Amino acid sequence: MTSRVSGDLVYWNAHTGFGEIDLDDGRGRIGIYRVDLLRAGVRRPQVGDRFHFNIGVAASGVKVAIDLCRISEGRCAA
């Protein structure tokens, strides 16, 4: 998929570096990894953070959030 989607971080485990984003379009949840958050400049994600992102596929074959942009006050924050 190449179109950007958005959603809220609903789960984050700092120990494992894995979390889940609830998709705004109602299609469920998608995984998110620490490395992708770090690439976006997000060091301490918090449940409730909003993101725009693309959907990619991890080496395991699972769909994950990539090319993240944290939404702050209605726009992407650097």
JSON list of N, CA and C in Angstrom, two decimals:
[
{"chain": "A", "resi": 1, "resn": "MET", "atom": "N", "xyz": [0.84, -1.19, 0.00]},
{"chain": "A", "resi": 1, "resn": "MET", "atom": "CA", "xyz": [0.00, 0.00, 0.00]},
{"chain": "A", "resi": 1, "resn": "MET", "atom": "C", "xyz": [0.88, 1.25, 0.00]},
{"chain": "A", "resi": 2, "resn": "THR", "atom": "N", "xyz": [0.46, 2.25, -0.70]},
{"chain": "A", "resi": 2, "resn": "THR", "atom": "CA", "xyz": [1.24, 3.47, -0.74]},
{"chain": "A", "resi": 2, "resn": "THR", "atom": "C", "xyz": [0.51, 4.67, -0.17]},
{"chain": "A", "resi": 3, "resn": "SER", "atom": "N", "xyz": [-0.79, 4.58, 0.02]},
{"chain": "A", "resi": 3, "resn": "SER", "atom": "CA", "xyz": [-1.51, 5.74, 0.55]},
{"chain": "A", "resi": 3, "resn": "SER", "atom": "C", "xyz": [-1.29, 5.86, 2.05]},
{"chain": "A", "resi": 4, "resn": "ARG", "atom": "N", "xyz": [-1.20, 7.10, 2.52]},
{"chain": "A", "resi": 4, "resn": "ARG", "atom": "CA", "xyz": [-0.98, 7.36, 3.93]},
{"chain": "A", "resi": 4, "resn": "ARG", "atom": "C", "xyz": [-2.27, 7.08, 4.70]},
{"chain": "A", "resi": 5, "resn": "VAL", "atom": "N", "xyz": [-2.10, 6.51, 5.87]},
{"chain": "A", "resi": 5, "resn": "VAL", "atom": "CA", "xyz": [-3.21, 6.26, 6.78]},
{"chain": "A", "resi": 5, "resn": "VAL", "atom": "C", "xyz": [-2.86, 6.90, 8.12]},
{"chain": "A", "resi": 6, "resn": "SER", "atom": "N", "xyz": [-3.80, 6.92, 9.03]},
{"chain": "A", "resi": 6, "resn": "SER", "atom": "CA", "xyz": [-3.53, 7.50, 10.34]},
{"chain": "A", "resi": 6, "resn": "SER", "atom": "C", "xyz": [-4.19, 6.68, 11.42]},
{"chain": "A", "resi": 7, "resn": "GLY", "atom": "N", "xyz": [-3.73, 6.92, 12.65]},
{"chain": "A", "resi": 7, "resn": "GLY", "atom": "CA", "xyz": [-4.29, 6.22, 13.79]},
{"chain": "A", "resi": 7, "resn": "GLY", "atom": "C", "xyz": [-3.63, 6.64, 15.08]},
{"chain": "A", "resi": 8, "resn": "ASP", "atom": "N", "xyz": [-4.14, 6.09, 16.18]},
{"chain": "A", "resi": 8, "resn": "ASP", "atom": "CA", "xyz": [-3.66, 6.40, 17.52]},
{"chain": "A", "resi": 8, "resn": "ASP", "atom": "C", "xyz": [-2.88, 5.22, 18.10]},
{"chain": "A", "resi": 9, "resn": "LEU", "atom": "N", "xyz": [-1.81, 5.53, 18.80]},
{"chain": "A", "resi": 9, "resn": "LEU", "atom": "CA", "xyz": [-1.05, 4.51, 19.51]},
{"chain": "A", "resi": 9, "resn": "LEU", "atom": "C", "xyz": [-1.88, 4.06, 20.70]},
{"chain": "A", "resi": 10, "resn": "VAL", "atom": "N", "xyz": [-2.23, 2.78, 20.74]},
{"chain": "A", "resi": 10, "resn": "VAL", "atom": "CA", "xyz": [-3.09, 2.26, 21.80]},
{"chain": "A", "resi": 10, "resn": "VAL", "atom": "C", "xyz": [-2.36, 1.29, 22.73]},
{"chain": "A", "resi": 11, "resn": "TYR", "atom": "N", "xyz": [-1.16, 0.88, 22.33]},
{"chain": "A", "resi": 11, "resn": "TYR", "atom": "CA", "xyz": [-0.38, -0.04, 23.15]},
{"chain": "A", "resi": 11, "resn": "TYR", "atom": "C", "xyz": [1.10, 0.21, 22.87]},
{"chain": "A", "resi": 12, "resn": "TRP", "atom": "N", "xyz": [1.92, 0.26, 23.91]},
{"chain": "A", "resi": 12, "resn": "TRP", "atom": "CA", "xyz": [3.36, 0.40, 23.74]},
{"chain": "A", "resi": 12, "resn": "TRP", "atom": "C", "xyz": [4.07, -0.34, 24.86]},
{"chain": "A", "resi": 13, "resn": "ASN", "atom": "N", "xyz": [5.03, -1.21, 24.49]},
{"chain": "A", "resi": 13, "resn": "ASN", "atom": "CA", "xyz": [5.85, -1.94, 25.45]},
{"chain": "A", "resi": 13, "resn": "ASN", "atom": "C", "xyz": [7.28, -1.47, 25.25]},
{"chain": "A", "resi": 14, "resn": "ALA", "atom": "N", "xyz": [7.76, -0.62, 26.15]},
{"chain": "A", "resi": 14, "resn": "ALA", "atom": "CA", "xyz": [9.11, -0.06, 26.02]},
{"chain": "A", "resi": 14, "resn": "ALA", "atom": "C", "xyz": [10.17, -1.15, 26.13]},
{"chain": "A", "resi": 15, "resn": "HIS", "atom": "N", "xyz": [9.90, -2.21, 26.87]},
{"chain": "A", "resi": 15, "resn": "HIS", "atom": "CA", "xyz": [10.87, -3.29, 27.04]},
{"chain": "A", "resi": 15, "resn": "HIS", "atom": "C", "xyz": [11.12, -4.04, 25.72]},
{"chain": "A", "resi": 16, "resn": "THR", "atom": "N", "xyz": [10.05, -4.34, 25.00]},
{"chain": "A", "resi": 16, "resn": "THR", "atom": "CA", "xyz": [10.19, -5.09, 23.75]},
{"chain": "A", "resi": 16, "resn": "THR", "atom": "C", "xyz": [10.36, -4.18, 22.54]},
{"chain": "A", "resi": 17, "resn": "GLY", "atom": "N", "xyz": [10.00, -2.89, 22.68]},
{"chain": "A", "resi": 17, "resn": "GLY", "atom": "CA", "xyz": [10.11, -1.97, 21.56]},
{"chain": "A", "resi": 17, "resn": "GLY", "atom": "C", "xyz": [9.04, -2.21, 20.51]},
{"chain": "A", "resi": 18, "resn": "PHE", "atom": "N", "xyz": [7.88, -2.65, 20.94]},
{"chain": "A", "resi": 18, "resn": "PHE", "atom": "CA", "xyz": [6.78, -2.95, 20.03]},
{"chain": "A", "resi": 18, "resn": "PHE", "atom": "C", "xyz": [5.49, -2.37, 20.57]},
{"chain": "A", "resi": 19, "resn": "GLY", "atom": "N", "xyz": [4.63, -1.92, 19.66]},
{"chain": "A", "resi": 19, "resn": "GLY", "atom": "CA", "xyz": [3.32, -1.41, 20.06]},
{"chain": "A", "resi": 19, "resn": "GLY", "atom": "C", "xyz": [2.31, -1.63, 18.95]},
{"chain": "A", "resi": 20, "resn": "GLU", "atom": "N", "xyz": [1.13, -1.05, 19.16]},
{"chain": "A", "resi": 20, "resn": "GLU", "atom": "CA", "xyz": [0.06, -1.16, 18.18]},
{"chain": "A", "resi": 20, "resn": "GLU", "atom": "C", "xyz": [-0.64, 0.17, 18.00]},
{"chain": "A", "resi": 21, "resn": "ILE", "atom": "N", "xyz": [-1.02, 0.43, 16.75]},
{"chain": "A", "resi": 21, "resn": "ILE", "atom": "CA", "xyz": [-1.78, 1.62, 16.39]},
{"chain": "A", "resi": 21, "resn": "ILE", "atom": "C", "xyz": [-3.16, 1.16, 15.94]},
{"chain": "A", "resi": 22, "resn": "ASP", "atom": "N", "xyz": [-4.19, 1.81, 16.48]},
{"chain": "A", "resi": 22, "resn": "ASP", "atom": "CA", "xyz": [-5.57, 1.56, 16.07]},
{"chain": "A", "resi": 22, "resn": "ASP", "atom": "C", "xyz": [-5.86, 2.43, 14.86]},
{"chain": "A", "resi": 23, "resn": "LEU", "atom": "N", "xyz": [-6.15, 1.82, 13.73]},
{"chain": "A", "resi": 23, "resn": "LEU", "atom": "CA", "xyz": [-6.36, 2.55, 12.48]},
{"chain": "A", "resi": 23, "resn": "LEU", "atom": "C", "xyz": [-7.65, 3.35, 12.50]},
{"chain": "A", "resi": 24, "resn": "ASP", "atom": "N", "xyz": [-7.59, 4.58, 12.01]},
{"chain": "A", "resi": 24, "resn": "ASP", "atom": "CA", "xyz": [-8.77, 5.46, 11.98]},
{"chain": "A", "resi": 24, "resn": "ASP", "atom": "C", "xyz": [-9.88, 4.93, 11.09]},
{"chain": "A", "resi": 25, "resn": "ASP", "atom": "N", "xyz": [-9.52, 4.16, 10.06]},
{"chain": "A", "resi": 25, "resn": "ASP", "atom": "CA", "xyz": [-10.54, 3.69, 9.11]},
{"chain": "A", "resi": 25, "resn": "ASP", "atom": "C", "xyz": [-11.30, 2.46, 9.59]},
{"chain": "A", "resi": 26, "resn": "GLY", "atom": "N", "xyz": [-11.02, 2.02, 10.81]},
{"chain": "A", "resi": 26, "resn": "GLY", "atom": "CA", "xyz": [-11.77, 0.90, 11.38]},
{"chain": "A", "resi": 26, "resn": "GLY", "atom": "C", "xyz": [-11.30, -0.47, 10.96]},
{"chain": "A", "resi": 27, "resn": "ARG", "atom": "N", "xyz": [-10.16, -0.56, 10.26]},
{"chain": "A", "resi": 27, "resn": "ARG", "atom": "CA", "xyz": [-9.66, -1.86, 9.80]},
{"chain": "A", "resi": 27, "resn": "ARG", "atom": "C", "xyz": [-8.89, -2.61, 10.88]},
{"chain": "A", "resi": 28, "resn": "GLY", "atom": "N", "xyz": [-8.91, -2.14, 12.12]},
{"chain": "A", "resi": 28, "resn": "GLY", "atom": "CA", "xyz": [-8.22, -2.84, 13.20]},
{"chain": "A", "resi": 28, "resn": "GLY", "atom": "C", "xyz": [-6.94, -2.16, 13.62]},
{"chain": "A", "resi": 29, "resn": "ARG", "atom": "N", "xyz": [-5.99, -2.97, 14.03]},
{"chain": "A", "resi": 29, "resn": "ARG", "atom": "CA", "xyz": [-4.72, -2.46, 14.54]},
{"chain": "A", "resi": 29, "resn": "ARG", "atom": "C", "xyz": [-3.56, -2.92, 13.68]},
{"chain": "A", "resi": 30, "resn": "ILE", "atom": "N", "xyz": [-2.46, -2.16, 13.78]},
{"chain": "A", "resi": 30, "resn": "ILE", "atom": "CA", "xyz": [-1.26, -2.49, 13.03]},
{"chain": "A", "resi": 30, "resn": "ILE", "atom": "C", "xyz": [-0.06, -2.33, 13.97]},
{"chain": "A", "resi": 31, "resn": "GLY", "atom": "N", "xyz": [0.95, -3.16, 13.80]},
{"chain": "A", "resi": 31, "resn": "GLY", "atom": "CA", "xyz": [2.13, -3.13, 14.64]},
{"chain": "A", "resi": 31, "resn": "GLY", "atom": "C", "xyz": [3.03, -1.94, 14.35]},
{"chain": "A", "resi": 32, "resn": "ILE", "atom": "N", "xyz": [3.81, -1.57, 15.35]},
{"chain": "A", "resi": 32, "resn": "ILE", "atom": "CA", "xyz": [4.77, -0.49, 15.22]},
{"chain": "A", "resi": 32, "resn": "ILE", "atom": "C", "xyz": [6.02, -0.86, 16.02]},
{"chain": "A", "resi": 33, "resn": "TYR", "atom": "N", "xyz": [7.18, -0.65, 15.41]},
{"chain": "A", "resi": 33, "resn": "TYR", "atom": "CA", "xyz": [8.45, -1.01, 16.05]},
{"chain": "A", "resi": 33, "resn": "TYR", "atom": "C", "xyz": [9.25, 0.22, 16.44]},
{"chain": "A", "resi": 34, "resn": "ARG", "atom": "N", "xyz": [10.04, 0.06, 17.51]},
{"chain": "A", "resi": 34, "resn": "ARG", "atom": "CA", "xyz": [10.88, 1.15, 18.02]},
{"chain": "A", "resi": 34, "resn": "ARG", "atom": "C", "xyz": [11.75, 1.76, 16.93]},
{"chain": "A", "resi": 35, "resn": "VAL", "atom": "N", "xyz": [12.36, 0.94, 16.09]},
{"chain": "A", "resi": 35, "resn": "VAL", "atom": "CA", "xyz": [13.26, 1.46, 15.06]},
{"chain": "A", "resi": 35, "resn": "VAL", "atom": "C", "xyz": [12.55, 2.43, 14.13]},
{"chain": "A", "resi": 36, "resn": "ASP", "atom": "N", "xyz": [11.30, 2.17, 13.80]},
{"chain": "A", "resi": 36, "resn": "ASP", "atom": "CA", "xyz": [10.55, 3.08, 12.92]},
{"chain": "A", "resi": 36, "resn": "ASP", "atom": "C", "xyz": [10.18, 4.37, 13.65]},
{"chain": "A", "resi": 37, "resn": "LEU", "atom": "N", "xyz": [9.90, 4.27, 14.95]},
{"chain": "A", "resi": 37, "resn": "LEU", "atom": "CA", "xyz": [9.65, 5.48, 15.74]},
{"chain": "A", "resi": 37, "resn": "LEU", "atom": "C", "xyz": [10.91, 6.33, 15.82]},
{"chain": "A", "resi": 38, "resn": "LEU", "atom": "N", "xyz": [12.06, 5.70, 16.05]},
{"chain": "A", "resi": 38, "resn": "LEU", "atom": "CA", "xyz": [13.31, 6.45, 16.13]},
{"chain": "A", "resi": 38, "resn": "LEU", "atom": "C", "xyz": [13.63, 7.15, 14.82]},
{"chain": "A", "resi": 39, "resn": "ARG", "atom": "N", "xyz": [13.36, 6.49, 13.70]},
{"chain": "A", "resi": 39, "resn": "ARG", "atom": "CA", "xyz": [13.57, 7.13, 12.39]},
{"chain": "A", "resi": 39, "resn": "ARG", "atom": "C", "xyz": [12.71, 8.39, 12.24]},
{"chain": "A", "resi": 40, "resn": "ALA", "atom": "N", "xyz": [11.56, 8.40, 12.91]},
{"chain": "A", "resi": 40, "resn": "ALA", "atom": "CA", "xyz": [10.65, 9.55, 12.86]},
{"chain": "A", "resi": 40, "resn": "ALA", "atom": "C", "xyz": [10.98, 10.58, 13.95]},
{"chain": "A", "resi": 41, "resn": "GLY", "atom": "N", "xyz": [12.03, 10.31, 14.74]},
{"chain": "A", "resi": 41, "resn": "GLY", "atom": "CA", "xyz": [12.42, 11.24, 15.79]},
{"chain": "A", "resi": 41, "resn": "GLY", "atom": "C", "xyz": [11.61, 11.10, 17.07]},
{"chain": "A", "resi": 42, "resn": "VAL", "atom": "N", "xyz": [10.88, 10.01, 17.21]},
{"chain": "A", "resi": 42, "resn": "VAL", "atom": "CA", "xyz": [10.06, 9.78, 18.40]},
{"chain": "A", "resi": 42, "resn": "VAL", "atom": "C", "xyz": [10.81, 8.85, 19.34]},
{"chain": "A", "resi": 43, "resn": "ARG", "atom": "N", "xyz": [11.29, 9.39, 20.45]},
{"chain": "A", "resi": 43, "resn": "ARG", "atom": "CA", "xyz": [12.08, 8.60, 21.39]},
{"chain": "A", "resi": 43, "resn": "ARG", "atom": "C", "xyz": [11.23, 7.98, 22.51]},
{"chain": "A", "resi": 44, "resn": "ARG", "atom": "N", "xyz": [10.21, 8.69, 22.94]},
{"chain": "A", "resi": 44, "resn": "ARG", "atom": "CA", "xyz": [9.36, 8.20, 24.03]},
{"chain": "A", "resi": 44, "resn": "ARG", "atom": "C", "xyz": [7.89, 8.24, 23.63]},
{"chain": "A", "resi": 45, "resn": "PRO", "atom": "N", "xyz": [7.46, 7.24, 22.88]},
{"chain": "A", "resi": 45, "resn": "PRO", "atom": "CA", "xyz": [6.06, 7.22, 22.46]},
{"chain": "A", "resi": 45, "resn": "PRO", "atom": "C", "xyz": [5.14, 7.07, 23.66]},
{"chain": "A", "resi": 46, "resn": "GLN", "atom": "N", "xyz": [3.99, 7.69, 23.56]},
{"chain": "A", "resi": 46, "resn": "GLN", "atom": "CA", "xyz": [2.97, 7.60, 24.61]},
{"chain": "A", "resi": 46, "resn": "GLN", "atom": "C", "xyz": [1.66, 7.12, 24.01]},
{"chain": "A", "resi": 47, "resn": "VAL", "atom": "N", "xyz": [0.97, 6.26, 24.75]},
{"chain": "A", "resi": 47, "resn": "VAL", "atom": "CA", "xyz": [-0.36, 5.85, 24.32]},
{"chain": "A", "resi": 47, "resn": "VAL", "atom": "C", "xyz": [-1.18, 7.12, 24.12]},
{"chain": "A", "resi": 48, "resn": "GLY", "atom": "N", "xyz": [-1.86, 7.20, 22.98]},
{"chain": "A", "resi": 48, "resn": "GLY", "atom": "CA", "xyz": [-2.64, 8.37, 22.62]},
{"chain": "A", "resi": 48, "resn": "GLY", "atom": "C", "xyz": [-1.97, 9.22, 21.55]},
{"chain": "A", "resi": 49, "resn": "ASP", "atom": "N", "xyz": [-0.65, 9.03, 21.32]},
{"chain": "A", "resi": 49, "resn": "ASP", "atom": "CA", "xyz": [0.03, 9.75, 20.23]},
{"chain": "A", "resi": 49, "resn": "ASP", "atom": "C", "xyz": [-0.65, 9.39, 18.92]},
{"chain": "A", "resi": 50, "resn": "ARG", "atom": "N", "xyz": [-0.79, 10.39, 18.04]},
{"chain": "A", "resi": 50, "resn": "ARG", "atom": "CA", "xyz": [-1.39, 10.17, 16.72]},
{"chain": "A", "resi": 50, "resn": "ARG", "atom": "C", "xyz": [-0.31, 10.19, 15.65]},
{"chain": "A", "resi": 51, "resn": "PHE", "atom": "N", "xyz": [-0.47, 9.35, 14.63]},
{"chain": "A", "resi": 51, "resn": "PHE", "atom": "CA", "xyz": [0.51, 9.24, 13.56]},
{"chain": "A", "resi": 51, "resn": "PHE", "atom": "C", "xyz": [-0.16, 9.14, 12.20]},
{"chain": "A", "resi": 52, "resn": "HIS", "atom": "N", "xyz": [0.53, 9.69, 11.18]},
{"chain": "A", "resi": 52, "resn": "HIS", "atom": "CA", "xyz": [0.28, 9.38, 9.77]},
{"chain": "A", "resi": 52, "resn": "HIS", "atom": "C", "xyz": [1.40, 8.42, 9.41]},
{"chain": "A", "resi": 53, "resn": "PHE", "atom": "N", "xyz": [1.13, 7.46, 8.53]},
{"chain": "A", "resi": 53, "resn": "PHE", "atom": "CA", "xyz": [2.15, 6.48, 8.17]},
{"chain": "A", "resi": 53, "resn": "PHE", "atom": "C", "xyz": [1.73, 5.71, 6.93]},
{"chain": "A", "resi": 54, "resn": "ASN", "atom": "N", "xyz": [2.68, 4.97, 6.40]},
{"chain": "A", "resi": 54, "resn": "ASN", "atom": "CA", "xyz": [2.41, 4.01, 5.34]},
{"chain": "A", "resi": 54, "resn": "ASN", "atom": "C", "xyz": [2.37, 2.63, 5.96]},
{"chain": "A", "resi": 55, "resn": "ILE", "atom": "N", "xyz": [1.79, 1.69, 5.26]},
{"chain": "A", "resi": 55, "resn": "ILE", "atom": "CA", "xyz": [1.76, 0.31, 5.73]},
{"chain": "A", "resi": 55, "resn": "ILE", "atom": "C", "xyz": [2.78, -0.48, 4.95]},
{"chain": "A", "resi": 56, "resn": "GLY", "atom": "N", "xyz": [3.67, -1.15, 5.70]},
{"chain": "A", "resi": 56, "resn": "GLY", "atom": "CA", "xyz": [4.69, -1.99, 5.10]},
{"chain": "A", "resi": 56, "resn": "GLY", "atom": "C", "xyz": [4.56, -3.40, 5.62]},
{"chain": "A", "resi": 57, "resn": "VAL", "atom": "N", "xyz": [5.47, -4.27, 5.21]},
{"chain": "A", "resi": 57, "resn": "VAL", "atom": "CA", "xyz": [5.45, -5.66, 5.64]},
{"chain": "A", "resi": 57, "resn": "VAL", "atom": "C", "xyz": [6.80, -5.98, 6.28]},
{"chain": "A", "resi": 58, "resn": "ALA", "atom": "N", "xyz": [6.77, -6.47, 7.51]},
{"chain": "A", "resi": 58, "resn": "ALA", "atom": "CA", "xyz": [7.98, -6.86, 8.24]},
{"chain": "A", "resi": 58, "resn": "ALA", "atom": "C", "xyz": [8.52, -8.16, 7.66]},
{"chain": "A", "resi": 59, "resn": "ALA", "atom": "N", "xyz": [9.74, -8.50, 8.03]},
{"chain": "A", "resi": 59, "resn": "ALA", "atom": "CA", "xyz": [10.37, -9.74, 7.56]},
{"chain": "A", "resi": 59, "resn": "ALA", "atom": "C", "xyz": [9.52, -10.97, 7.91]},
{"chain": "A", "resi": 60, "resn": "SER", "atom": "N", "xyz": [8.76, -10.88, 8.99]},
{"chain": "A", "resi": 60, "resn": "SER", "atom": "CA", "xyz": [7.90, -12.00, 9.41]},
{"chain": "A", "resi": 60, "resn": "SER", "atom": "C", "xyz": [6.64, -12.11, 8.58]},
{"chain": "A", "resi": 61, "resn": "GLY", "atom": "N", "xyz": [6.38, -11.11, 7.71]},
{"chain": "A", "resi": 61, "resn": "GLY", "atom": "CA", "xyz": [5.19, -11.13, 6.88]},
{"chain": "A", "resi": 61, "resn": "GLY", "atom": "C", "xyz": [4.02, -10.37, 7.47]},
{"chain": "A", "resi": 62, "resn": "VAL", "atom": "N", "xyz": [4.20, -9.80, 8.66]},
{"chain": "A", "resi": 62, "resn": "VAL", "atom": "CA", "xyz": [3.16, -9.05, 9.35]},
{"chain": "A", "resi": 62, "resn": "VAL", "atom": "C", "xyz": [3.14, -7.60, 8.85]},
{"chain": "A", "resi": 63, "resn": "LYS", "atom": "N", "xyz": [1.95, -7.02, 8.68]},
{"chain": "A", "resi": 63, "resn": "LYS", "atom": "CA", "xyz": [1.84, -5.62, 8.28]},
{"chain": "A", "resi": 63, "resn": "LYS", "atom": "C", "xyz": [2.21, -4.72, 9.46]},
{"chain": "A", "resi": 64, "resn": "VAL", "atom": "N", "xyz": [3.02, -3.69, 9.17]},
{"chain": "A", "resi": 64, "resn": "VAL", "atom": "CA", "xyz": [3.49, -2.76, 10.19]},
{"chain": "A", "resi": 64, "resn": "VAL", "atom": "C", "xyz": [3.45, -1.33, 9.68]},
{"chain": "A", "resi": 65, "resn": "ALA", "atom": "N", "xyz": [3.46, -0.38, 10.63]},
{"chain": "A", "resi": 65, "resn": "ALA", "atom": "CA", "xyz": [3.50, 1.04, 10.29]},
{"chain": "A", "resi": 65, "resn": "ALA", "atom": "C", "xyz": [4.94, 1.44, 9.97]},
{"chain": "A", "resi": 66, "resn": "ILE", "atom": "N", "xyz": [5.13, 2.13, 8.83]},
{"chain": "A", "resi": 66, "resn": "ILE", "atom": "CA", "xyz": [6.45, 2.63, 8.44]},
{"chain": "A", "resi": 66, "resn": "ILE", "atom": "C", "xyz": [6.31, 4.08, 7.98]},
{"chain": "A", "resi": 67, "resn": "ASP", "atom": "N", "xyz": [7.44, 4.75, 7.81]},
{"chain": "A", "resi": 67, "resn": "ASP", "atom": "CA", "xyz": [7.44, 6.15, 7.34]},
{"chain": "A", "resi": 67, "resn": "ASP", "atom": "C", "xyz": [6.51, 7.01, 8.20]},
{"chain": "A", "resi": 68, "resn": "LEU", "atom": "N", "xyz": [6.70, 6.91, 9.51]},
{"chain": "A", "resi": 68, "resn": "LEU", "atom": "CA", "xyz": [5.84, 7.58, 10.47]},
{"chain": "A", "resi": 68, "resn": "LEU", "atom": "C", "xyz": [6.03, 9.08, 10.53]},
{"chain": "A", "resi": 69, "resn": "CYS", "atom": "N", "xyz": [4.94, 9.76, 10.86]},
{"chain": "A", "resi": 69, "resn": "CYS", "atom": "CA", "xyz": [4.96, 11.19, 11.12]},
{"chain": "A", "resi": 69, "resn": "CYS", "atom": "C", "xyz": [4.00, 11.42, 12.28]},
{"chain": "A", "resi": 70, "resn": "ARG", "atom": "N", "xyz": [4.53, 11.85, 13.44]},
{"chain": "A", "resi": 70, "resn": "ARG", "atom": "CA", "xyz": [3.65, 12.08, 14.59]},
{"chain": "A", "resi": 70, "resn": "ARG", "atom": "C", "xyz": [2.85, 13.36, 14.35]},
{"chain": "A", "resi": 71, "resn": "ILE", "atom": "N", "xyz": [1.54, 13.28, 14.60]},
{"chain": "A", "resi": 71, "resn": "ILE", "atom": "CA", "xyz": [0.65, 14.42, 14.39]},
{"chain": "A", "resi": 71, "resn": "ILE", "atom": "C", "xyz": [0.60, 15.23, 15.69]},
{"chain": "A", "resi": 72, "resn": "SER", "atom": "N", "xyz": [0.90, 16.51, 15.55]},
{"chain": "A", "resi": 72, "resn": "SER", "atom": "CA", "xyz": [0.86, 17.41, 16.70]},
{"chain": "A", "resi": 72, "resn": "SER", "atom": "C", "xyz": [0.04, 18.64, 16.31]},
{"chain": "A", "resi": 73, "resn": "GLU", "atom": "N", "xyz": [-1.01, 18.89, 17.06]},
{"chain": "A", "resi": 73, "resn": "GLU", "atom": "CA", "xyz": [-1.88, 20.04, 16.78]},
{"chain": "A", "resi": 73, "resn": "GLU", "atom": "C", "xyz": [-2.38, 20.05, 15.34]},
{"chain": "A", "resi": 74, "resn": "GLY", "atom": "N", "xyz": [-2.78, 18.87, 14.85]},
{"chain": "A", "resi": 74, "resn": "GLY", "atom": "CA", "xyz": [-3.37, 18.76, 13.53]},
{"chain": "A", "resi": 74, "resn": "GLY", "atom": "C", "xyz": [-2.42, 18.66, 12.37]},
{"chain": "A", "resi": 75, "resn": "ARG", "atom": "N", "xyz": [-1.10, 18.67, 12.63]},
{"chain": "A", "resi": 75, "resn": "ARG", "atom": "CA", "xyz": [-0.13, 18.54, 11.53]},
{"chain": "A", "resi": 75, "resn": "ARG", "atom": "C", "xyz": [1.02, 17.68, 11.99]},
{"chain": "A", "resi": 76, "resn": "CYS", "atom": "N", "xyz": [1.81, 17.20, 11.05]},
{"chain": "A", "resi": 76, "resn": "CYS", "atom": "CA", "xyz": [2.96, 16.38, 11.39]},
{"chain": "A", "resi": 76, "resn": "CYS", "atom": "C", "xyz": [4.01, 17.22, 12.09]},
{"chain": "A", "resi": 77, "resn": "ALA", "atom": "N", "xyz": [4.56, 16.65, 13.15]},
{"chain": "A", "resi": 77, "resn": "ALA", "atom": "CA", "xyz": [5.62, 17.33, 13.91]},
{"chain": "A", "resi": 77, "resn": "ALA", "atom": "C", "xyz": [6.96, 16.73, 13.57]},
{"chain": "A", "resi": 78, "resn": "ALA", "atom": "N", "xyz": [7.96, 17.57, 13.49]},
{"chain": "A", "resi": 78, "resn": "ALA", "atom": "CA", "xyz": [9.32, 17.09, 13.18]},
{"chain": "A", "resi": 78, "resn": "ALA", "atom": "C", "xyz": [9.94, 16.45, 14.38]}
]
